[in-house]
XYZ file of C-alpha atoms in Angstrom:
248
model
C -25.664 -31.349 46.313
C -28.719 -30.598 44.200
C -26.577 -30.396 41.070
C -25.442 -33.998 41.578
C -29.034 -35.191 41.770
C -29.887 -33.391 38.541
C -26.840 -34.828 36.781
C -26.605 -38.414 38.055
C -30.177 -39.281 39.060
C -32.410 -37.221 36.817
C -30.020 -36.794 33.886
C -31.028 -33.149 33.627
C -27.794 -31.532 32.433
C -29.128 -27.951 31.980
C -30.401 -27.911 35.567
C -27.149 -29.481 36.798
C -25.201 -26.738 35.005
C -27.348 -24.063 36.617
C -26.727 -25.443 40.111
C -23.023 -26.164 39.589
C -22.571 -22.631 38.274
C -24.429 -21.137 41.219
C -22.189 -23.015 43.653
C -19.023 -22.298 41.668
C -19.797 -18.581 41.703
C -19.930 -18.797 45.488
C -16.443 -20.316 45.557
C -17.244 -24.041 45.678
C -14.174 -25.696 44.157
C -15.733 -29.110 43.469
C -18.680 -27.466 41.732
C -16.293 -25.566 39.471
C -14.446 -28.801 38.692
C -17.683 -30.507 37.687
C -18.759 -27.510 35.624
C -15.481 -27.606 33.740
C -15.755 -31.365 33.170
C -19.209 -30.934 31.653
C -17.953 -28.084 29.444
C -14.926 -30.057 28.273
C -16.956 -33.094 27.319
C -19.810 -31.349 25.522
C -19.573 -28.297 23.257
C -23.260 -27.474 23.641
C -22.939 -27.396 27.427
C -19.816 -25.224 27.210
C -21.722 -22.825 24.975
C -24.680 -22.754 27.384
C -22.382 -21.953 30.326
C -20.724 -19.176 28.298
C -24.095 -17.667 27.462
C -25.115 -17.676 31.120
C -21.953 -15.798 32.048
C -22.284 -13.363 29.152
C -25.837 -12.546 30.310
C -24.308 -11.425 33.624
C -21.668 -9.040 32.282
C -22.563 -6.510 34.952
C -20.948 -8.867 37.501
C -17.194 -8.607 37.891
C -15.273 -11.247 35.968
C -18.280 -12.848 34.311
C -17.479 -11.653 30.792
C -14.012 -13.135 31.182
C -15.563 -16.446 32.250
C -17.907 -16.310 29.269
C -14.908 -15.951 26.962
C -13.244 -18.967 28.562
C -16.269 -21.193 27.992
C -16.855 -19.858 24.484
C -13.286 -20.826 23.691
C -13.847 -24.325 25.137
C -16.987 -24.664 23.001
C -15.113 -23.427 19.945
C -12.301 -25.957 20.450
C -14.962 -28.637 20.498
C -16.404 -27.443 17.190
C -19.333 -25.254 18.210
C -19.961 -22.852 15.294
C -22.108 -20.410 17.276
C -19.274 -19.994 19.777
C -17.086 -18.637 16.998
C -19.839 -16.192 16.038
C -20.138 -14.940 19.615
C -16.377 -14.542 19.931
C -16.271 -12.649 16.627
C -18.964 -10.286 17.820
C -17.066 -9.624 21.037
C -13.748 -9.344 19.173
C -15.097 -6.844 16.663
C -16.492 -4.843 19.590
C -12.893 -4.542 20.830
C -12.580 -7.316 23.418
C -8.910 -8.198 23.245
C -9.254 -11.621 24.902
C -11.813 -12.637 22.277
C -9.381 -11.413 19.614
C -6.619 -13.498 21.165
C -8.850 -16.592 21.309
C -9.851 -16.196 17.656
C -6.226 -15.699 16.646
C -5.305 -19.040 18.206
C -8.367 -20.746 16.781
C -7.513 -19.748 13.220
C -3.852 -20.663 13.712
C -4.913 -24.139 14.836
C -7.095 -24.390 11.721
C -4.172 -23.451 9.470
C -5.893 -20.219 8.388
C -2.940 -17.879 8.713
C -4.524 -14.810 7.125
C -7.506 -14.859 9.504
C -5.145 -15.454 12.422
C -3.129 -12.422 11.313
C -6.257 -10.231 11.144
C -7.151 -11.019 14.751
C -3.545 -10.532 15.829
C -3.572 -7.069 14.224
C -6.788 -6.161 16.048
C -5.372 -7.356 19.357
C -2.022 -5.667 18.792
C -3.864 -2.406 18.175
C -5.395 -2.822 21.654
C -1.958 -3.341 23.170
C -1.907 -7.141 23.541
C 1.779 -7.938 24.089
C 1.676 -11.554 22.882
C -0.087 -10.627 19.649
C 2.372 -7.787 19.066
C 5.166 -10.289 19.550
C 3.558 -12.666 17.058
C 3.398 -9.964 14.376
C 6.907 -8.689 15.041
C 8.769 -11.982 15.284
C 6.960 -14.457 13.017
C 8.807 -15.179 9.781
C 5.855 -14.599 7.467
C 6.164 -15.489 3.803
C 6.337 -12.743 1.201
C 2.612 -12.857 0.360
C 1.631 -12.543 4.009
C 4.009 -9.611 4.572
C 2.570 -7.798 1.570
C -1.023 -8.442 2.665
C -0.349 -7.209 6.210
C 1.171 -4.023 4.788
C -1.899 -3.438 2.603
C -4.213 -3.965 5.576
C -2.269 -1.449 7.657
C -2.421 1.061 4.821
C -6.082 0.566 3.911
C -7.904 0.509 7.288
C -9.681 -2.667 6.183
C -8.744 -4.477 9.408
C -7.411 -1.841 11.819
C -6.969 1.927 11.937
C -4.544 3.115 9.266
C -0.955 2.770 10.465
C 1.549 3.926 7.845
C 4.537 3.189 10.066
C 3.508 -0.461 10.307
C 2.644 -0.554 6.611
C 6.193 0.569 5.836
C 7.620 -2.121 8.112
C 5.753 -4.902 6.323
C 6.261 -3.474 2.845
C 9.920 -3.451 3.775
C 9.808 -7.086 4.874
C 8.034 -8.096 1.659
C 10.507 -6.046 -0.381
C 13.416 -7.791 1.295
C 11.870 -11.092 0.235
C 11.817 -9.986 -3.390
C 8.329 -8.492 -3.790
C 8.662 -5.792 -6.463
C 5.295 -4.127 -5.849
C 6.116 -3.856 -2.138
C 9.390 -2.100 -2.986
C 7.556 0.367 -5.227
C 4.803 1.059 -2.702
C 7.324 1.582 0.095
C 9.142 4.101 -2.075
C 5.902 5.890 -2.908
C 4.895 6.162 0.758
C 8.251 7.684 1.672
C 7.679 10.288 -1.055
C 4.379 11.375 0.495
C 3.931 13.867 3.312
C 1.054 14.299 5.732
C 0.514 10.594 6.499
C 2.081 10.717 9.930
C 5.511 9.968 8.477
C 8.145 12.475 7.466
C 9.056 12.805 3.798
C 12.217 10.742 3.313
C 13.638 10.693 -0.207
C 16.661 8.674 0.866
C 14.431 5.848 2.071
C 12.260 6.224 -1.021
C 15.267 5.851 -3.291
C 16.550 2.814 -1.420
C 13.204 1.161 -2.126
C 13.256 2.207 -5.772
C 16.767 0.787 -6.117
C 15.376 -2.549 -4.943
C 12.377 -2.413 -7.282
C 14.642 -1.423 -10.169
C 16.851 -4.416 -9.437
C 13.676 -6.496 -9.278
C 12.894 -5.484 -12.866
C 10.723 -2.360 -12.643
C 11.646 0.024 -15.470
C 9.623 2.937 -14.070
C 11.647 2.861 -10.847
C 14.807 3.717 -12.780
C 13.077 6.810 -14.171
C 12.050 7.841 -10.651
C 15.622 7.393 -9.434
C 16.963 9.529 -12.269
C 14.501 12.257 -11.281
C 15.060 12.097 -7.522
C 18.793 11.432 -7.564
C 19.807 15.082 -7.415
C 17.795 15.679 -4.204
C 19.167 12.874 -2.050
C 22.242 12.331 0.082
C 25.642 11.547 -1.349
C 25.363 8.022 0.019
C 22.149 7.348 -1.911
C 23.637 8.911 -5.050
C 26.513 6.478 -4.622
C 24.085 3.536 -4.306
C 22.276 4.648 -7.469
C 25.602 4.834 -9.264
C 26.514 1.367 -8.002
C 23.193 0.050 -9.273
C 24.039 1.225 -12.786
C 27.586 -0.082 -12.543
C 26.531 -3.650 -11.778
C 24.716 -6.158 -14.006
C 22.249 -6.048 -15.613
C 22.241 -2.249 -15.854
C 25.854 -1.797 -16.979
C 25.191 -3.918 -20.056
C 22.145 -1.828 -20.948
C 24.051 1.434 -20.598
C 26.770 0.173 -22.932
C 24.103 -0.742 -25.439
């Protein structure tokens, strides 16, 4: 095979890659094996193979192959591979988003990993949706995800998801998340129905977490909510520390 001569006799790796790729694209299994060995052992070669495939995106499956080799190059530390994957990911390629998510997780950069998971989840990637829904994020991460969903900084605004993550942060003791969740449930026209009961439940949490203004909001909204929520507000005032303040 010509590729073998280029690789073993002439030491011309770029030409060997060209010939191995040509044979692999025609279904030659051994050529594909050699191509993958070269890519795995050398980040620059992996990147070169990826670029060749990306230049042939009009051919079926070649963009997918480019993503595979970019990911191999990235795992081996090729900085330009990350740039190419980012460009493809920001253009909406969900497999590039998935690859970047895993890359940043492996680097311990959770916030960047979350951003790419959000982009992929928006495109319907089941594994990335599962990651966002089932990972036990810390309180700071939950609050940041909620802000991203509300602000459109990372993905299209999604108030329903913002409420979910504000709720998770609130449950972990984040006072500002409790307040913001209550405020969103007071608003109408954001794709979510006005829900004063939910708003008050959030304000009860933020009041318990030390927010004085939330108690004023509860006093104002209390007459317009269900009997159950009125009961919860009453219970809040009955229990410490609020019962001591009322006696004072």
